């Protein structure tokens, strides 16, 4: 399976990438959103702010204690890339992700191989009312865990 196969945006979808850097995945998401007249929002945790030539709404987040702003049920997918292990309040980050996801939407967490315990992360996702958590080996050098926010389960949002 290739990484592109994890994403199936529909017209008007909104994806939210929360990350420490813009890279090939960010450009892929931007391209996919552009194809369906969707929107890519990027919350960027970065010390150096560089102008990016990417079609996305980029907000810069100060420090790993802060959280990005996102409205409830605003996004059809949340991608946490290289930020979950660094963030000082993982619970708040997962809660924000849950709240901003539409029902039946996915969260994807990407971290460099060996940085996180994927089994523990999958249990944590279950504890936060995400369902069907799976580890997928699709990106060289990265652990990827995907889960789904299910309608009428858990927190009820």
PDB file of C-alpha atoms in Angstrom:
ATOM      1  CA  UNK A   1       0.000   0.000   0.000  1.00  0.00           C
ATOM      2  CA  UNK A   2       1.226   3.455  -0.827  1.00  0.00           C
ATOM      3  CA  UNK A   3       0.619   6.472   1.409  1.00  0.00           C
ATOM      4  CA  UNK A   4      -1.638   8.088  -1.212  1.00  0.00           C
ATOM      5  CA  UNK A   5      -4.087   5.193  -0.839  1.00  0.00           C
ATOM      6  CA  UNK A   6      -4.839   6.222   2.769  1.00  0.00           C
ATOM      7  CA  UNK A   7      -6.473   9.408   1.531  1.00  0.00           C
ATOM      8  CA  UNK A   8      -9.693   9.553  -0.437  1.00  0.00           C
ATOM      9  CA  UNK A   9     -10.851  13.159  -0.269  1.00  0.00           C
ATOM     10  CA  UNK A  10     -14.305  14.096  -1.484  1.00  0.00           C
ATOM     11  CA  UNK A  11     -15.280  17.468  -2.956  1.00  0.00           C
ATOM     12  CA  UNK A  12     -15.141  20.157  -0.302  1.00  0.00           C
ATOM     13  CA  UNK A  13     -13.274  18.060   2.300  1.00  0.00           C
ATOM     14  CA  UNK A  14     -11.034  19.766   4.836  1.00  0.00           C
ATOM     15  CA  UNK A  15      -7.853  18.078   6.047  1.00  0.00           C
ATOM     16  CA  UNK A  16      -5.790  19.264   9.019  1.00  0.00           C
ATOM     17  CA  UNK A  17      -2.076  18.529   9.265  1.00  0.00           C
ATOM     18  CA  UNK A  18      -0.415  19.291  12.594  1.00  0.00           C
ATOM     19  CA  UNK A  19       3.337  19.052  12.139  1.00  0.00           C
ATOM     20  CA  UNK A  20       6.836  20.368  12.784  1.00  0.00           C
ATOM     21  CA  UNK A  21       7.697  20.734   9.079  1.00  0.00           C
ATOM     22  CA  UNK A  22       6.275  20.920   5.596  1.00  0.00           C
ATOM     23  CA  UNK A  23       7.456  17.990   3.468  1.00  0.00           C
ATOM     24  CA  UNK A  24       6.391  15.638   0.673  1.00  0.00           C
ATOM     25  CA  UNK A  25       3.310  14.489   2.589  1.00  0.00           C
ATOM     26  CA  UNK A  26       2.184  18.098   3.024  1.00  0.00           C
ATOM     27  CA  UNK A  27       2.528  18.683  -0.710  1.00  0.00           C
ATOM     28  CA  UNK A  28       0.653  15.443  -1.446  1.00  0.00           C
ATOM     29  CA  UNK A  29      -2.216  16.492   0.823  1.00  0.00           C
ATOM     30  CA  UNK A  30      -2.266  19.939  -0.771  1.00  0.00           C
ATOM     31  CA  UNK A  31      -2.449  18.392  -4.232  1.00  0.00           C
ATOM     32  CA  UNK A  32      -5.239  16.001  -3.224  1.00  0.00           C
ATOM     33  CA  UNK A  33      -7.250  18.839  -1.694  1.00  0.00           C
ATOM     34  CA  UNK A  34      -6.765  20.992  -4.767  1.00  0.00           C
ATOM     35  CA  UNK A  35      -8.115  18.178  -6.991  1.00  0.00           C
ATOM     36  CA  UNK A  36     -11.431  18.143  -5.088  1.00  0.00           C
ATOM     37  CA  UNK A  37     -11.715  21.875  -4.243  1.00  0.00           C
ATOM     38  CA  UNK A  38     -10.965  20.990  -0.654  1.00  0.00           C
ATOM     39  CA  UNK A  39      -8.994  22.851   1.995  1.00  0.00           C
ATOM     40  CA  UNK A  40      -5.746  21.895   3.699  1.00  0.00           C
ATOM     41  CA  UNK A  41      -5.073  23.567   7.034  1.00  0.00           C
ATOM     42  CA  UNK A  42      -1.579  23.187   8.469  1.00  0.00           C
ATOM     43  CA  UNK A  43      -0.657  23.961  12.079  1.00  0.00           C
ATOM     44  CA  UNK A  44       3.112  24.348  11.964  1.00  0.00           C
ATOM     45  CA  UNK A  45       5.283  23.977  15.068  1.00  0.00           C
ATOM     46  CA  UNK A  46       8.555  25.405  13.816  1.00  0.00           C
ATOM     47  CA  UNK A  47      11.277  27.628  15.238  1.00  0.00           C
ATOM     48  CA  UNK A  48      12.133  29.026  11.836  1.00  0.00           C
ATOM     49  CA  UNK A  49       9.271  30.424   9.849  1.00  0.00           C
ATOM     50  CA  UNK A  50       9.884  30.134   6.141  1.00  0.00           C
ATOM     51  CA  UNK A  51       7.635  31.136   3.305  1.00  0.00           C
ATOM     52  CA  UNK A  52       6.099  27.970   1.916  1.00  0.00           C
ATOM     53  CA  UNK A  53       5.033  27.568  -1.705  1.00  0.00           C
ATOM     54  CA  UNK A  54       2.171  25.251  -0.807  1.00  0.00           C
ATOM     55  CA  UNK A  55      -1.538  25.741  -1.294  1.00  0.00           C
ATOM     56  CA  UNK A  56      -2.669  25.523   2.324  1.00  0.00           C
ATOM     57  CA  UNK A  57      -3.762  27.717   5.199  1.00  0.00           C
ATOM     58  CA  UNK A  58      -0.719  27.705   7.482  1.00  0.00           C
ATOM     59  CA  UNK A  59      -0.887  28.828  11.095  1.00  0.00           C
ATOM     60  CA  UNK A  60       2.302  28.992  13.135  1.00  0.00           C
ATOM     61  CA  UNK A  61       2.108  27.559  16.648  1.00  0.00           C
ATOM     62  CA  UNK A  62       4.426  28.797  19.377  1.00  0.00           C
ATOM     63  CA  UNK A  63       5.989  25.990  21.344  1.00  0.00           C
ATOM     64  CA  UNK A  64       4.970  22.410  22.073  1.00  0.00           C
ATOM     65  CA  UNK A  65       2.776  23.440  25.012  1.00  0.00           C
ATOM     66  CA  UNK A  66       0.351  25.299  22.728  1.00  0.00           C
ATOM     67  CA  UNK A  67      -2.501  23.890  20.694  1.00  0.00           C
ATOM     68  CA  UNK A  68      -3.719  24.966  17.278  1.00  0.00           C
ATOM     69  CA  UNK A  69      -7.186  26.437  16.922  1.00  0.00           C
ATOM     70  CA  UNK A  70      -9.842  24.321  15.258  1.00  0.00           C
ATOM     71  CA  UNK A  71     -13.610  24.368  15.247  1.00  0.00           C
ATOM     72  CA  UNK A  72     -15.679  21.302  16.234  1.00  0.00           C
ATOM     73  CA  UNK A  73     -16.357  18.886  13.369  1.00  0.00           C
ATOM     74  CA  UNK A  74     -14.419  21.154  10.993  1.00  0.00           C
ATOM     75  CA  UNK A  75     -12.102  18.517   9.492  1.00  0.00           C
ATOM     76  CA  UNK A  76     -12.504  15.265   7.603  1.00  0.00           C
ATOM     77  CA  UNK A  77      -9.020  14.034   8.537  1.00  0.00           C
ATOM     78  CA  UNK A  78      -6.348  15.004  11.059  1.00  0.00           C
ATOM     79  CA  UNK A  79      -2.706  14.086  10.439  1.00  0.00           C
ATOM     80  CA  UNK A  80      -0.296  14.443  13.376  1.00  0.00           C
ATOM     81  CA  UNK A  81       3.188  14.282  11.867  1.00  0.00           C
ATOM     82  CA  UNK A  82       6.313  14.379  14.049  1.00  0.00           C
ATOM     83  CA  UNK A  83       4.454  16.276  16.773  1.00  0.00           C
ATOM     84  CA  UNK A  84       2.714  13.694  18.962  1.00  0.00           C
ATOM     85  CA  UNK A  85       5.884  12.506  20.722  1.00  0.00           C
ATOM     86  CA  UNK A  86       7.143  16.095  21.167  1.00  0.00           C
ATOM     87  CA  UNK A  87       3.945  17.712  22.406  1.00  0.00           C
ATOM     88  CA  UNK A  88       3.875  18.351  26.136  1.00  0.00           C
ATOM     89  CA  UNK A  89       0.122  17.735  26.447  1.00  0.00           C
ATOM     90  CA  UNK A  90      -0.654  14.680  24.341  1.00  0.00           C
ATOM     91  CA  UNK A  91      -4.086  14.337  25.936  1.00  0.00           C
ATOM     92  CA  UNK A  92      -5.073  17.857  24.894  1.00  0.00           C
ATOM     93  CA  UNK A  93      -3.736  17.227  21.380  1.00  0.00           C
ATOM     94  CA  UNK A  94      -5.823  14.051  21.030  1.00  0.00           C
ATOM     95  CA  UNK A  95      -8.889  15.789  22.494  1.00  0.00           C
ATOM     96  CA  UNK A  96      -8.522  18.644  20.019  1.00  0.00           C
ATOM     97  CA  UNK A  97      -8.153  16.126  17.191  1.00  0.00           C
ATOM     98  CA  UNK A  98     -11.292  14.276  18.307  1.00  0.00           C
ATOM     99  CA  UNK A  99     -13.342  17.473  18.578  1.00  0.00           C
ATOM    100  CA  UNK A 100     -12.321  18.880  15.208  1.00  0.00           C
ATOM    101  CA  UNK A 101     -13.018  15.664  13.314  1.00  0.00           C
ATOM    102  CA  UNK A 102     -16.334  15.075  11.608  1.00  0.00           C
ATOM    103  CA  UNK A 103     -18.081  11.821  12.488  1.00  0.00           C
ATOM    104  CA  UNK A 104     -16.589   8.747  10.778  1.00  0.00           C
ATOM    105  CA  UNK A 105     -13.371  10.670  10.062  1.00  0.00           C
ATOM    106  CA  UNK A 106      -9.785   9.460  10.515  1.00  0.00           C
ATOM    107  CA  UNK A 107      -6.783  10.471  12.562  1.00  0.00           C
ATOM    108  CA  UNK A 108      -3.320   9.493  11.327  1.00  0.00           C
ATOM    109  CA  UNK A 109      -0.269   9.722  13.570  1.00  0.00           C
ATOM    110  CA  UNK A 110       3.161   9.568  11.927  1.00  0.00           C
ATOM    111  CA  UNK A 111       6.383   9.455  13.931  1.00  0.00           C
ATOM    112  CA  UNK A 112       9.899   8.415  12.993  1.00  0.00           C
ATOM    113  CA  UNK A 113      10.456   4.687  13.563  1.00  0.00           C
ATOM    114  CA  UNK A 114      11.112   3.806  17.178  1.00  0.00           C
ATOM    115  CA  UNK A 115      10.050   7.156  18.657  1.00  0.00           C
ATOM    116  CA  UNK A 116       6.699   5.900  19.948  1.00  0.00           C
ATOM    117  CA  UNK A 117       5.353   2.608  21.232  1.00  0.00           C
ATOM    118  CA  UNK A 118       2.682   1.936  18.603  1.00  0.00           C
ATOM    119  CA  UNK A 119       0.832  -0.652  20.708  1.00  0.00           C
ATOM    120  CA  UNK A 120       0.572   1.819  23.576  1.00  0.00           C
ATOM    121  CA  UNK A 121      -0.527   4.554  21.149  1.00  0.00           C
ATOM    122  CA  UNK A 122      -3.283   2.338  19.731  1.00  0.00           C
ATOM    123  CA  UNK A 123      -4.583   1.733  23.269  1.00  0.00           C
ATOM    124  CA  UNK A 124      -4.404   5.458  24.014  1.00  0.00           C
ATOM    125  CA  UNK A 125      -6.446   6.166  20.884  1.00  0.00           C
ATOM    126  CA  UNK A 126      -9.052   3.640  22.048  1.00  0.00           C
ATOM    127  CA  UNK A 127      -9.106   5.377  25.454  1.00  0.00           C
ATOM    128  CA  UNK A 128      -9.851   8.664  23.659  1.00  0.00           C
ATOM    129  CA  UNK A 129     -12.795   7.003  21.889  1.00  0.00           C
ATOM    130  CA  UNK A 130     -11.104   6.487  18.521  1.00  0.00           C
ATOM    131  CA  UNK A 131     -11.908   3.081  17.054  1.00  0.00           C
ATOM    132  CA  UNK A 132     -10.321   0.525  14.719  1.00  0.00           C
ATOM    133  CA  UNK A 133      -6.762   1.662  15.465  1.00  0.00           C
ATOM    134  CA  UNK A 134      -4.216   0.010  13.180  1.00  0.00           C
ATOM    135  CA  UNK A 135      -0.526   0.235  12.508  1.00  0.00           C
ATOM    136  CA  UNK A 136       0.313   0.409   8.802  1.00  0.00           C
ATOM    137  CA  UNK A 137       3.828   0.087   7.377  1.00  0.00           C
ATOM    138  CA  UNK A 138       3.559   2.378   4.370  1.00  0.00           C
ATOM    139  CA  UNK A 139       6.143   5.160   4.837  1.00  0.00           C
ATOM    140  CA  UNK A 140       9.847   4.313   4.937  1.00  0.00           C
ATOM    141  CA  UNK A 141      11.396   5.325   8.243  1.00  0.00           C
ATOM    142  CA  UNK A 142       8.052   6.101   9.903  1.00  0.00           C
ATOM    143  CA  UNK A 143       5.569   4.383  12.175  1.00  0.00           C
ATOM    144  CA  UNK A 144       2.000   5.162  11.096  1.00  0.00           C
ATOM    145  CA  UNK A 145      -1.088   4.569  13.207  1.00  0.00           C
ATOM    146  CA  UNK A 146      -4.574   5.268  11.878  1.00  0.00           C
ATOM    147  CA  UNK A 147      -7.885   5.270  13.760  1.00  0.00           C
ATOM    148  CA  UNK A 148     -11.442   6.440  13.220  1.00  0.00           C
ATOM    149  CA  UNK A 149     -13.878   8.673  15.072  1.00  0.00           C
ATOM    150  CA  UNK A 150     -17.135   6.742  14.995  1.00  0.00           C
ATOM    151  CA  UNK A 151     -20.586   8.331  14.959  1.00  0.00           C
ATOM    152  CA  UNK A 152     -22.540   7.929  18.216  1.00  0.00           C
ATOM    153  CA  UNK A 153     -19.632   6.364  20.090  1.00  0.00           C
ATOM    154  CA  UNK A 154     -17.812   7.608  23.146  1.00  0.00           C
ATOM    155  CA  UNK A 155     -17.669  11.355  23.529  1.00  0.00           C
ATOM    156  CA  UNK A 156     -20.666  11.883  21.272  1.00  0.00           C
ATOM    157  CA  UNK A 157     -19.245  14.828  19.341  1.00  0.00           C
TER     158      UNK A 157
END
